[in-house]
């Protein structure tokens, strides 16, 4: 099996999760320049809005980057696929929908295809259809989540056991120990979202970044369970109100109206916690400072390497002790 770093032509196996509508070229370029794979999240943006960000990203970096298309979220999936091909974007990640119809066309144009999955069944289906890399996302993750609710720790080894393509772990990874753990579970790398919000280059409101720094381990909330559309947010006045409305009984249409990209922008970009929401994963409690992306990625690699060496010596010591007893 090829290493993902070779397949994606990057230095470190750390991928920026797509963050539709709210991220920008600066963050994408910062992740790629730091040796990871930056990603432009399309969300519900029009092809011309996305094209502008592609050109801005190319002006900031010559490194590889990806485009994330959330299939059932975007009204423009077909056009965005054409845009990827037009601009020779080397990698596409497909989430929130069935990736199968798009894989052959992307491959014809030499694009590496990543599919986001949350179960063994979907992973096998995507692999059979020819995806190059899988991102397996656990329930710890920020934002729109699978209703299957499998956690990263259980999902990764089960998917790794059942497919041959490389698997990237997403959901709940915020430092080098998390990266090391993902590698130990058999993943080939990680995709991170929440941890990248609280970085200097991220284009989000200071209130959002600071809320993650201040958050404790129990400060996220799942909304939308009752209508089968799950999203993990930080506890804020808006998400608490949403939670109350849900408990009182809410239709799927009402829920959708209260969780549009408009309210996402109001929370994440404008920092208005009463009228908009902010996504956050369960790893928020680990975040205690706002570094540059390069510092974050380098520290994750160093910490992962140290942790793996430390765990290996602990294991060797135990094995040695046991064999001495015999
Ligand atoms: C603000 C924000 C917006 C997100 N938007 C998208 C999106 O548009 N498409 C997508 O596939 N995933 C989206 N995600 C999920 C991330 O791409 C990533 O898989 C996830 O954040 C990983 O889990 P973590 O938050 O625990 O690191 C978003 C996450 C965040 C934090």
mmCIF file of C-alpha atoms and ligand atoms in Angstrom:
data_model
loop_
_atom_site.group_PDB
_atom_site.id
_atom_site.type_symbol
_atom_site.label_atom_id
_atom_site.label_comp_id
_atom_site.label_asym_id
_atom_site.label_seq_id
_atom_site.Cartn_x
_atom_site.Cartn_y
_atom_site.Cartn_z
ATOM 1 C CA UNK A 1 0.000 0.000 0.000
ATOM 2 C CA UNK A 2 1.247 3.495 -0.828
ATOM 3 C CA UNK A 3 1.702 6.085 1.943
ATOM 4 C CA UNK A 4 -0.928 8.839 1.872
ATOM 5 C CA UNK A 5 1.833 11.453 1.904
ATOM 6 C CA UNK A 6 3.106 9.994 -1.392
ATOM 7 C CA UNK A 7 -0.390 9.761 -2.851
ATOM 8 C CA UNK A 8 -1.233 13.350 -1.906
ATOM 9 C CA UNK A 9 2.318 14.722 -2.363
ATOM 10 C CA UNK A 10 2.369 16.289 1.102
ATOM 11 C CA UNK A 11 4.920 16.174 3.942
ATOM 12 C CA UNK A 12 2.708 15.224 6.885
ATOM 13 C CA UNK A 13 -0.473 13.090 6.970
ATOM 14 C CA UNK A 14 -2.646 15.880 8.364
ATOM 15 C CA UNK A 15 -5.647 17.029 6.337
ATOM 16 C CA UNK A 16 -7.711 20.118 6.986
ATOM 17 C CA UNK A 17 -11.389 19.141 7.179
ATOM 18 C CA UNK A 18 -13.574 21.075 4.754
ATOM 19 C CA UNK A 19 -15.417 23.969 6.429
ATOM 20 C CA UNK A 20 -17.997 25.059 3.908
ATOM 21 C CA UNK A 21 -18.978 28.739 3.611
ATOM 22 C CA UNK A 22 -16.861 30.014 6.478
ATOM 23 C CA UNK A 23 -13.227 29.134 5.706
ATOM 24 C CA UNK A 24 -10.953 30.929 3.276
ATOM 25 C CA UNK A 25 -7.826 30.742 1.100
ATOM 26 C CA UNK A 26 -5.560 31.937 3.913
ATOM 27 C CA UNK A 27 -6.293 28.915 6.126
ATOM 28 C CA UNK A 28 -6.164 26.434 3.219
ATOM 29 C CA UNK A 29 -2.810 27.828 2.064
ATOM 30 C CA UNK A 30 -1.442 27.906 5.642
ATOM 31 C CA UNK A 31 -2.175 24.188 6.121
ATOM 32 C CA UNK A 32 -0.617 23.258 2.774
ATOM 33 C CA UNK A 33 2.415 25.494 3.342
ATOM 34 C CA UNK A 34 2.907 23.814 6.750
ATOM 35 C CA UNK A 35 3.154 20.430 5.021
ATOM 36 C CA UNK A 36 -0.426 19.184 5.452
ATOM 37 C CA UNK A 37 -3.262 19.186 2.933
ATOM 38 C CA UNK A 38 -5.318 22.384 3.034
ATOM 39 C CA UNK A 39 -8.944 22.097 1.940
ATOM 40 C CA UNK A 40 -11.429 24.535 0.466
ATOM 41 C CA UNK A 41 -14.891 23.665 1.791
ATOM 42 C CA UNK A 42 -17.594 24.527 -0.744
ATOM 43 C CA UNK A 43 -20.645 24.271 1.512
ATOM 44 C CA UNK A 44 -23.478 25.990 -0.388
ATOM 45 C CA UNK A 45 -21.214 28.488 -2.176
ATOM 46 C CA UNK A 46 -21.758 29.114 -5.898
ATOM 47 C CA UNK A 47 -19.150 27.843 -8.376
ATOM 48 C CA UNK A 48 -17.986 31.427 -9.011
ATOM 49 C CA UNK A 49 -17.455 32.028 -5.269
ATOM 50 C CA UNK A 50 -15.473 28.786 -5.035
ATOM 51 C CA UNK A 51 -13.480 29.665 -8.172
ATOM 52 C CA UNK A 52 -12.408 32.924 -6.520
ATOM 53 C CA UNK A 53 -11.089 30.998 -3.489
ATOM 54 C CA UNK A 54 -9.254 28.495 -5.730
ATOM 55 C CA UNK A 55 -7.459 31.369 -7.487
ATOM 56 C CA UNK A 56 -6.675 33.090 -4.166
ATOM 57 C CA UNK A 57 -5.284 29.822 -2.764
ATOM 58 C CA UNK A 58 -3.129 29.269 -5.852
ATOM 59 C CA UNK A 59 -1.760 32.801 -5.445
ATOM 60 C CA UNK A 60 -0.713 31.971 -1.850
ATOM 61 C CA UNK A 61 0.773 28.487 -2.303
ATOM 62 C CA UNK A 62 2.239 26.187 -4.939
ATOM 63 C CA UNK A 63 1.582 23.204 -2.668
ATOM 64 C CA UNK A 64 -1.234 20.686 -3.170
ATOM 65 C CA UNK A 65 -4.657 21.413 -1.733
ATOM 66 C CA UNK A 66 -8.106 19.823 -1.877
ATOM 67 C CA UNK A 67 -11.695 20.836 -2.484
ATOM 68 C CA UNK A 68 -14.441 19.435 -0.248
ATOM 69 C CA UNK A 69 -17.846 19.036 -1.836
ATOM 70 C CA UNK A 70 -20.663 18.120 0.552
ATOM 71 C CA UNK A 71 -22.791 16.349 -2.047
ATOM 72 C CA UNK A 72 -26.270 16.721 -0.564
ATOM 73 C CA UNK A 73 -25.548 20.137 0.943
ATOM 74 C CA UNK A 74 -24.356 21.844 -2.239
ATOM 75 C CA UNK A 75 -26.899 22.742 -4.920
ATOM 76 C CA UNK A 76 -23.965 22.801 -7.410
ATOM 77 C CA UNK A 77 -22.213 19.441 -7.055
ATOM 78 C CA UNK A 78 -21.926 18.744 -10.835
ATOM 79 C CA UNK A 79 -20.655 22.272 -11.577
ATOM 80 C CA UNK A 80 -18.132 22.063 -8.737
ATOM 81 C CA UNK A 81 -16.763 18.794 -10.114
ATOM 82 C CA UNK A 82 -16.267 20.582 -13.464
ATOM 83 C CA UNK A 83 -14.558 23.459 -11.648
ATOM 84 C CA UNK A 84 -12.123 21.068 -9.978
ATOM 85 C CA UNK A 85 -11.220 19.667 -13.391
ATOM 86 C CA UNK A 86 -10.969 23.121 -15.006
ATOM 87 C CA UNK A 87 -8.478 24.309 -12.370
ATOM 88 C CA UNK A 88 -6.549 21.043 -12.065
ATOM 89 C CA UNK A 89 -7.248 20.817 -8.335
ATOM 90 C CA UNK A 90 -5.383 17.603 -7.470
ATOM 91 C CA UNK A 91 -7.599 16.227 -4.679
ATOM 92 C CA UNK A 92 -11.345 16.191 -4.024
ATOM 93 C CA UNK A 93 -13.018 15.089 -0.827
ATOM 94 C CA UNK A 94 -16.648 14.087 -1.150
ATOM 95 C CA UNK A 95 -18.858 14.106 1.940
ATOM 96 C CA UNK A 96 -22.537 14.187 2.969
ATOM 97 C CA UNK A 97 -23.828 11.994 0.165
ATOM 98 C CA UNK A 98 -23.090 9.157 -2.235
ATOM 99 C CA UNK A 99 -19.677 9.702 -3.897
ATOM 100 C CA UNK A 100 -20.048 6.833 -6.377
ATOM 101 C CA UNK A 101 -21.481 8.755 -9.395
ATOM 102 C CA UNK A 102 -18.548 11.213 -9.454
ATOM 103 C CA UNK A 103 -15.494 8.990 -9.050
ATOM 104 C CA UNK A 104 -14.941 7.854 -12.672
ATOM 105 C CA UNK A 105 -15.070 11.383 -14.105
ATOM 106 C CA UNK A 106 -12.615 12.706 -11.512
ATOM 107 C CA UNK A 107 -10.252 9.793 -12.128
ATOM 108 C CA UNK A 108 -10.358 10.384 -15.896
ATOM 109 C CA UNK A 109 -8.850 13.783 -15.138
ATOM 110 C CA UNK A 110 -6.227 12.496 -12.703
ATOM 111 C CA UNK A 111 -7.932 13.802 -9.546
ATOM 112 C CA UNK A 112 -7.325 11.856 -6.319
ATOM 113 C CA UNK A 113 -10.681 11.105 -4.697
ATOM 114 C CA UNK A 114 -11.257 11.008 -0.946
ATOM 115 C CA UNK A 115 -14.644 9.920 0.405
ATOM 116 C CA UNK A 116 -15.865 10.638 3.913
ATOM 117 C CA UNK A 117 -17.579 7.645 5.555
ATOM 118 C CA UNK A 118 -18.916 6.725 8.992
ATOM 119 C CA UNK A 119 -19.507 2.961 8.748
ATOM 120 C CA UNK A 120 -17.849 -0.185 7.395
ATOM 121 C CA UNK A 121 -20.669 -0.667 4.876
ATOM 122 C CA UNK A 122 -20.219 2.784 3.344
ATOM 123 C CA UNK A 123 -16.439 2.410 3.385
ATOM 124 C CA UNK A 124 -16.650 -0.857 1.442
ATOM 125 C CA UNK A 125 -19.098 0.639 -1.033
ATOM 126 C CA UNK A 126 -16.835 3.640 -1.663
ATOM 127 C CA UNK A 127 -13.790 1.397 -2.012
ATOM 128 C CA UNK A 128 -15.599 -0.857 -4.496
ATOM 129 C CA UNK A 129 -16.472 2.240 -6.533
ATOM 130 C CA UNK A 130 -12.776 3.129 -6.716
ATOM 131 C CA UNK A 131 -12.072 5.897 -4.175
ATOM 132 C CA UNK A 132 -8.377 6.367 -3.476
ATOM 133 C CA UNK A 133 -8.522 7.284 0.216
ATOM 134 C CA UNK A 134 -11.224 7.111 2.891
ATOM 135 C CA UNK A 135 -11.742 9.590 5.697
ATOM 136 C CA UNK A 136 -13.588 7.816 8.499
ATOM 137 C CA UNK A 137 -15.258 10.320 10.785
ATOM 138 C CA UNK A 138 -16.376 9.489 14.301
ATOM 139 C CA UNK A 139 -19.199 11.008 16.306
ATOM 140 C CA UNK A 140 -16.804 13.224 18.287
ATOM 141 C CA UNK A 141 -16.448 15.486 15.266
ATOM 142 C CA UNK A 142 -17.728 19.015 14.783
ATOM 143 C CA UNK A 143 -20.542 19.899 12.436
ATOM 144 C CA UNK A 144 -22.829 17.650 10.427
ATOM 145 C CA UNK A 145 -22.426 14.126 11.740
ATOM 146 C CA UNK A 146 -23.583 10.638 10.842
ATOM 147 C CA UNK A 147 -26.766 9.444 12.542
ATOM 148 C CA UNK A 148 -24.963 6.108 13.095
ATOM 149 C CA UNK A 149 -23.060 7.682 16.023
ATOM 150 C CA UNK A 150 -19.954 5.448 15.928
ATOM 151 C CA UNK A 151 -16.952 6.879 17.745
ATOM 152 C CA UNK A 152 -13.535 7.314 16.117
ATOM 153 C CA UNK A 153 -11.910 4.773 18.435
ATOM 154 C CA UNK A 154 -14.325 2.040 17.346
ATOM 155 C CA UNK A 155 -14.812 3.099 13.728
ATOM 156 C CA UNK A 156 -11.187 3.280 12.565
ATOM 157 C CA UNK A 157 -10.008 -0.270 13.372
ATOM 158 C CA UNK A 158 -13.212 -1.782 11.996
ATOM 159 C CA UNK A 159 -12.901 0.093 8.704
ATOM 160 C CA UNK A 160 -9.146 -0.543 8.460
ATOM 161 C CA UNK A 161 -9.823 -4.255 8.916
ATOM 162 C CA UNK A 162 -12.348 -4.322 6.098
ATOM 163 C CA UNK A 163 -10.775 -2.239 3.311
ATOM 164 C CA UNK A 164 -7.436 -2.059 1.492
ATOM 165 C CA UNK A 165 -7.289 1.662 0.690
ATOM 166 C CA UNK A 166 -5.689 4.037 3.215
ATOM 167 C CA UNK A 167 -7.988 5.293 5.967
ATOM 168 C CA UNK A 168 -7.658 8.755 7.505
ATOM 169 C CA UNK A 169 -9.133 9.232 10.989
ATOM 170 C CA UNK A 170 -11.357 12.234 11.710
ATOM 171 C CA UNK A 171 -13.210 13.276 14.837
ATOM 172 C CA UNK A 172 -11.638 14.067 18.181
ATOM 173 C CA UNK A 173 -8.025 14.609 17.112
ATOM 174 C CA UNK A 174 -6.444 17.775 18.459
ATOM 175 C CA UNK A 175 -2.798 17.071 19.212
ATOM 176 C CA UNK A 176 0.128 14.725 18.588
ATOM 177 C CA UNK A 177 -1.175 12.119 21.016
ATOM 178 C CA UNK A 178 -4.395 11.995 19.002
ATOM 179 C CA UNK A 179 -2.378 11.603 15.804
ATOM 180 C CA UNK A 180 -0.317 8.815 17.385
ATOM 181 C CA UNK A 181 -3.477 7.064 18.597
ATOM 182 C CA UNK A 182 -5.034 7.243 15.130
ATOM 183 C CA UNK A 183 -1.883 5.728 13.598
ATOM 184 C CA UNK A 184 -1.921 2.970 16.233
ATOM 185 C CA UNK A 185 -5.511 2.137 15.289
ATOM 186 C CA UNK A 186 -4.291 1.546 11.749
ATOM 187 C CA UNK A 187 -5.123 4.919 10.224
ATOM 188 C CA UNK A 188 -2.700 6.431 7.719
ATOM 189 C CA UNK A 189 -3.225 9.989 8.909
ATOM 190 C CA UNK A 190 -5.752 12.387 10.390
ATOM 191 C CA UNK A 191 -8.268 14.990 9.311
ATOM 192 C CA UNK A 192 -8.795 17.838 11.772
ATOM 193 C CA UNK A 193 -11.425 20.550 12.016
ATOM 194 C CA UNK A 194 -12.051 21.859 15.537
ATOM 195 C CA UNK A 195 -8.359 22.299 16.411
ATOM 196 C CA UNK A 196 -7.775 24.409 13.301
ATOM 197 C CA UNK A 197 -10.501 26.900 14.276
ATOM 198 C CA UNK A 198 -8.336 28.186 17.123
ATOM 199 C CA UNK A 199 -5.321 29.108 14.982
ATOM 200 C CA UNK A 200 -4.007 32.538 14.074
ATOM 201 C CA UNK A 201 -4.701 32.165 10.344
ATOM 202 C CA UNK A 202 -8.288 30.900 10.731
ATOM 203 C CA UNK A 203 -10.704 33.576 9.475
ATOM 204 C CA UNK A 204 -13.169 33.106 12.324
ATOM 205 C CA UNK A 205 -14.346 35.594 14.932
ATOM 206 C CA UNK A 206 -12.165 35.947 18.036
ATOM 207 C CA UNK A 207 -15.197 35.054 20.181
ATOM 208 C CA UNK A 208 -15.362 31.680 18.387
ATOM 209 C CA UNK A 209 -11.635 30.989 18.851
ATOM 210 C CA UNK A 210 -11.704 32.099 22.487
ATOM 211 C CA UNK A 211 -14.824 30.003 23.209
ATOM 212 C CA UNK A 212 -12.864 26.917 22.149
ATOM 213 C CA UNK A 213 -9.909 27.897 24.333
ATOM 214 C CA UNK A 214 -12.296 28.326 27.280
ATOM 215 C CA UNK A 215 -14.380 25.203 26.571
ATOM 216 C CA UNK A 216 -14.304 22.180 28.857
ATOM 217 C CA UNK A 217 -14.731 18.554 27.790
ATOM 218 C CA UNK A 218 -18.517 18.577 28.184
ATOM 219 C CA UNK A 219 -19.273 21.740 26.280
ATOM 220 C CA UNK A 220 -20.593 20.429 22.981
ATOM 221 C CA UNK A 221 -24.166 19.645 22.157
ATOM 222 C CA UNK A 222 -25.797 17.361 19.604
ATOM 223 C CA UNK A 223 -28.799 18.901 17.893
ATOM 224 C CA UNK A 224 -31.132 17.427 15.299
ATOM 225 C CA UNK A 225 -31.335 13.846 16.576
ATOM 226 C CA UNK A 226 -35.140 13.946 16.654
ATOM 227 C CA UNK A 227 -35.291 14.913 12.959
ATOM 228 C CA UNK A 228 -32.461 12.639 11.775
ATOM 229 C CA UNK A 229 -30.045 15.460 10.861
ATOM 230 C CA UNK A 230 -27.307 15.539 13.454
ATOM 231 C CA UNK A 231 -24.910 18.413 14.053
ATOM 232 C CA UNK A 232 -22.372 18.923 16.856
ATOM 233 C CA UNK A 233 -22.161 22.515 18.069
ATOM 234 C CA UNK A 234 -20.610 24.336 20.985
ATOM 235 C CA UNK A 235 -23.034 25.125 23.817
ATOM 236 C CA UNK A 236 -24.019 28.755 23.218
ATOM 237 C CA UNK A 237 -27.232 30.725 23.767
ATOM 238 C CA UNK A 238 -28.256 29.843 20.180
ATOM 239 C CA UNK A 239 -27.586 26.102 20.366
ATOM 240 C CA UNK A 240 -29.222 25.852 23.814
ATOM 241 C CA UNK A 241 -32.323 27.577 22.416
ATOM 242 C CA UNK A 242 -32.282 25.165 19.470
ATOM 243 C CA UNK A 243 -32.055 22.260 21.891
ATOM 244 C CA UNK A 244 -35.075 23.549 23.841
ATOM 245 C CA UNK A 245 -37.082 24.006 20.637
ATOM 246 C CA UNK A 246 -36.198 20.445 19.653
ATOM 247 C CA UNK A 247 -37.384 19.089 23.007
ATOM 248 C CA UNK A 248 -40.673 20.923 22.549
ATOM 249 C CA UNK A 249 -41.049 19.206 19.142
ATOM 250 C CA UNK A 250 -39.688 20.507 15.865
ATOM 251 C CA UNK A 251 -40.165 19.395 12.261
ATOM 252 C CA UNK A 252 -37.242 18.665 9.946
ATOM 253 C CA UNK A 253 -38.121 21.760 7.925
ATOM 254 C CA UNK A 254 -38.106 23.995 11.035
ATOM 255 C CA UNK A 255 -34.760 22.526 12.122
ATOM 256 C CA UNK A 256 -33.294 23.130 8.651
ATOM 257 C CA UNK A 257 -34.455 26.756 8.731
ATOM 258 C CA UNK A 258 -32.649 27.313 12.043
ATOM 259 C CA UNK A 259 -29.373 25.650 10.973
ATOM 260 C CA UNK A 260 -28.685 27.225 7.583
ATOM 261 C CA UNK A 261 -25.287 28.478 6.469
ATOM 262 C CA UNK A 262 -26.611 31.994 7.186
ATOM 263 C CA UNK A 263 -26.808 31.252 10.934
ATOM 264 C CA UNK A 264 -23.437 29.473 10.687
ATOM 265 C CA UNK A 265 -21.809 32.615 9.252
ATOM 266 C CA UNK A 266 -23.497 34.801 11.913
ATOM 267 C CA UNK A 267 -21.964 32.628 14.656
ATOM 268 C CA UNK A 268 -18.565 31.761 13.183
ATOM 269 C CA UNK A 269 -17.664 34.943 11.318
ATOM 270 C CA UNK A 270 -19.683 37.627 13.104
ATOM 271 C CA UNK A 271 -19.257 36.090 16.573
ATOM 272 C CA UNK A 272 -22.945 36.613 17.421
ATOM 273 C CA UNK A 273 -23.752 33.703 19.735
ATOM 274 C CA UNK A 274 -27.416 34.657 20.159
ATOM 275 C CA UNK A 275 -28.379 34.632 16.501
ATOM 276 C CA UNK A 276 -25.954 32.128 15.023
ATOM 277 C CA UNK A 277 -24.253 28.827 15.907
ATOM 278 C CA UNK A 278 -20.687 27.563 15.979
ATOM 279 C CA UNK A 279 -19.609 23.996 15.230
ATOM 280 C CA UNK A 280 -17.296 22.275 17.658
ATOM 281 C CA UNK A 281 -16.026 18.763 18.241
ATOM 282 C CA UNK A 282 -15.637 17.090 21.643
ATOM 283 C CA UNK A 283 -11.874 17.751 21.562
ATOM 284 C CA UNK A 284 -12.534 21.468 22.250
ATOM 285 C CA UNK A 285 -11.656 20.953 25.935
ATOM 286 C CA UNK A 286 -8.056 20.172 24.967
ATOM 287 C CA UNK A 287 -7.513 23.495 23.193
ATOM 288 C CA UNK A 288 -5.653 25.978 25.381
ATOM 289 C CA UNK A 289 -3.950 28.406 23.006
ATOM 290 C CA UNK A 290 -4.129 29.901 19.531
ATOM 291 C CA UNK A 291 -0.987 28.964 17.585
ATOM 292 C CA UNK A 292 0.042 29.556 13.967
ATOM 293 C CA UNK A 293 -0.933 26.576 11.781
ATOM 294 C CA UNK A 294 2.738 25.740 11.172
ATOM 295 C CA UNK A 295 3.403 25.595 14.938
ATOM 296 C CA UNK A 296 0.356 23.374 15.435
ATOM 297 C CA UNK A 297 1.279 20.911 12.691
ATOM 298 C CA UNK A 298 4.948 20.722 13.666
ATOM 299 C CA UNK A 299 4.063 20.209 17.323
ATOM 300 C CA UNK A 300 1.598 17.451 16.404
ATOM 301 C CA UNK A 301 4.246 15.578 14.423
ATOM 302 C CA UNK A 302 6.864 15.952 17.159
ATOM 303 C CA UNK A 303 4.463 14.946 19.936
ATOM 304 C CA UNK A 304 3.189 11.946 17.954
ATOM 305 C CA UNK A 305 6.730 10.746 17.357
ATOM 306 C CA UNK A 306 7.675 11.161 21.056
ATOM 307 C CA UNK A 307 4.471 9.461 22.201
ATOM 308 C CA UNK A 308 4.990 6.470 19.909
ATOM 309 C CA UNK A 309 8.605 6.051 21.118
ATOM 310 C CA UNK A 310 7.483 6.368 24.755
ATOM 311 C CA UNK A 311 4.669 3.824 24.333
ATOM 312 C CA UNK A 312 7.045 1.457 22.540
ATOM 313 C CA UNK A 313 9.568 1.582 25.413
ATOM 314 C CA UNK A 314 6.798 1.025 27.969
ATOM 315 C CA UNK A 315 5.613 -2.010 26.039
ATOM 316 C CA UNK A 316 9.158 -3.339 25.591
ATOM 317 C CA UNK A 317 9.759 -2.929 29.329
ATOM 318 C CA UNK A 318 6.610 -4.925 30.160
ATOM 319 C CA UNK A 319 7.493 -7.673 27.677
ATOM 320 C CA UNK A 320 11.057 -7.825 29.053
ATOM 321 C CA UNK A 321 9.737 -8.054 32.649
ATOM 322 C CA UNK A 322 7.412 -10.897 31.704
ATOM 323 C CA UNK A 323 10.137 -12.871 29.908
ATOM 324 C CA UNK A 324 12.490 -12.431 32.905
ATOM 325 C CA UNK A 325 9.798 -13.962 35.174
ATOM 326 C CA UNK A 326 9.644 -17.153 33.067
HETATM 327 C C1 LIG B 1 -16.560 24.881 11.363
HETATM 328 C C2 LIG B 1 -16.620 23.531 10.730
HETATM 329 C C3 LIG B 1 -17.263 23.376 9.519
HETATM 330 C C4 LIG B 1 -17.313 22.120 8.903
HETATM 331 N N1 LIG B 1 -17.867 21.996 7.656
HETATM 332 C C5 LIG B 1 -17.745 20.835 6.970
HETATM 333 C C6 LIG B 1 -18.086 20.754 5.596
HETATM 334 O O1 LIG B 1 -18.496 21.731 4.967
HETATM 335 N N2 LIG B 1 -17.928 19.547 4.974
HETATM 336 C C7 LIG B 1 -17.438 18.445 5.628
HETATM 337 O O2 LIG B 1 -17.297 17.384 5.016
HETATM 338 N N3 LIG B 1 -17.086 18.496 6.941
HETATM 339 C C8 LIG B 1 -17.204 19.673 7.606
HETATM 340 N N4 LIG B 1 -16.770 19.757 8.905
HETATM 341 C C9 LIG B 1 -16.129 18.573 9.525
HETATM 342 C C10 LIG B 1 -14.608 18.636 9.300
HETATM 343 O O3 LIG B 1 -14.302 18.630 7.941
HETATM 344 C C11 LIG B 1 -13.838 17.489 9.979
HETATM 345 O O4 LIG B 1 -14.079 16.239 9.374
HETATM 346 C C12 LIG B 1 -14.178 17.407 11.474
HETATM 347 O O5 LIG B 1 -14.162 18.699 12.032
HETATM 348 C C13 LIG B 1 -13.171 16.506 12.188
HETATM 349 O O6 LIG B 1 -13.475 16.373 13.545
HETATM 350 P P1 LIG B 1 -12.909 17.364 14.694
HETATM 351 O O7 LIG B 1 -13.765 18.578 14.601
HETATM 352 O O8 LIG B 1 -13.082 16.608 15.928
HETATM 353 O O9 LIG B 1 -11.478 17.660 14.350
HETATM 354 C C14 LIG B 1 -16.731 21.007 9.544
HETATM 355 C C15 LIG B 1 -16.097 21.179 10.784
HETATM 356 C C16 LIG B 1 -16.018 22.429 11.375
HETATM 357 C C17 LIG B 1 -15.294 22.582 12.674
#
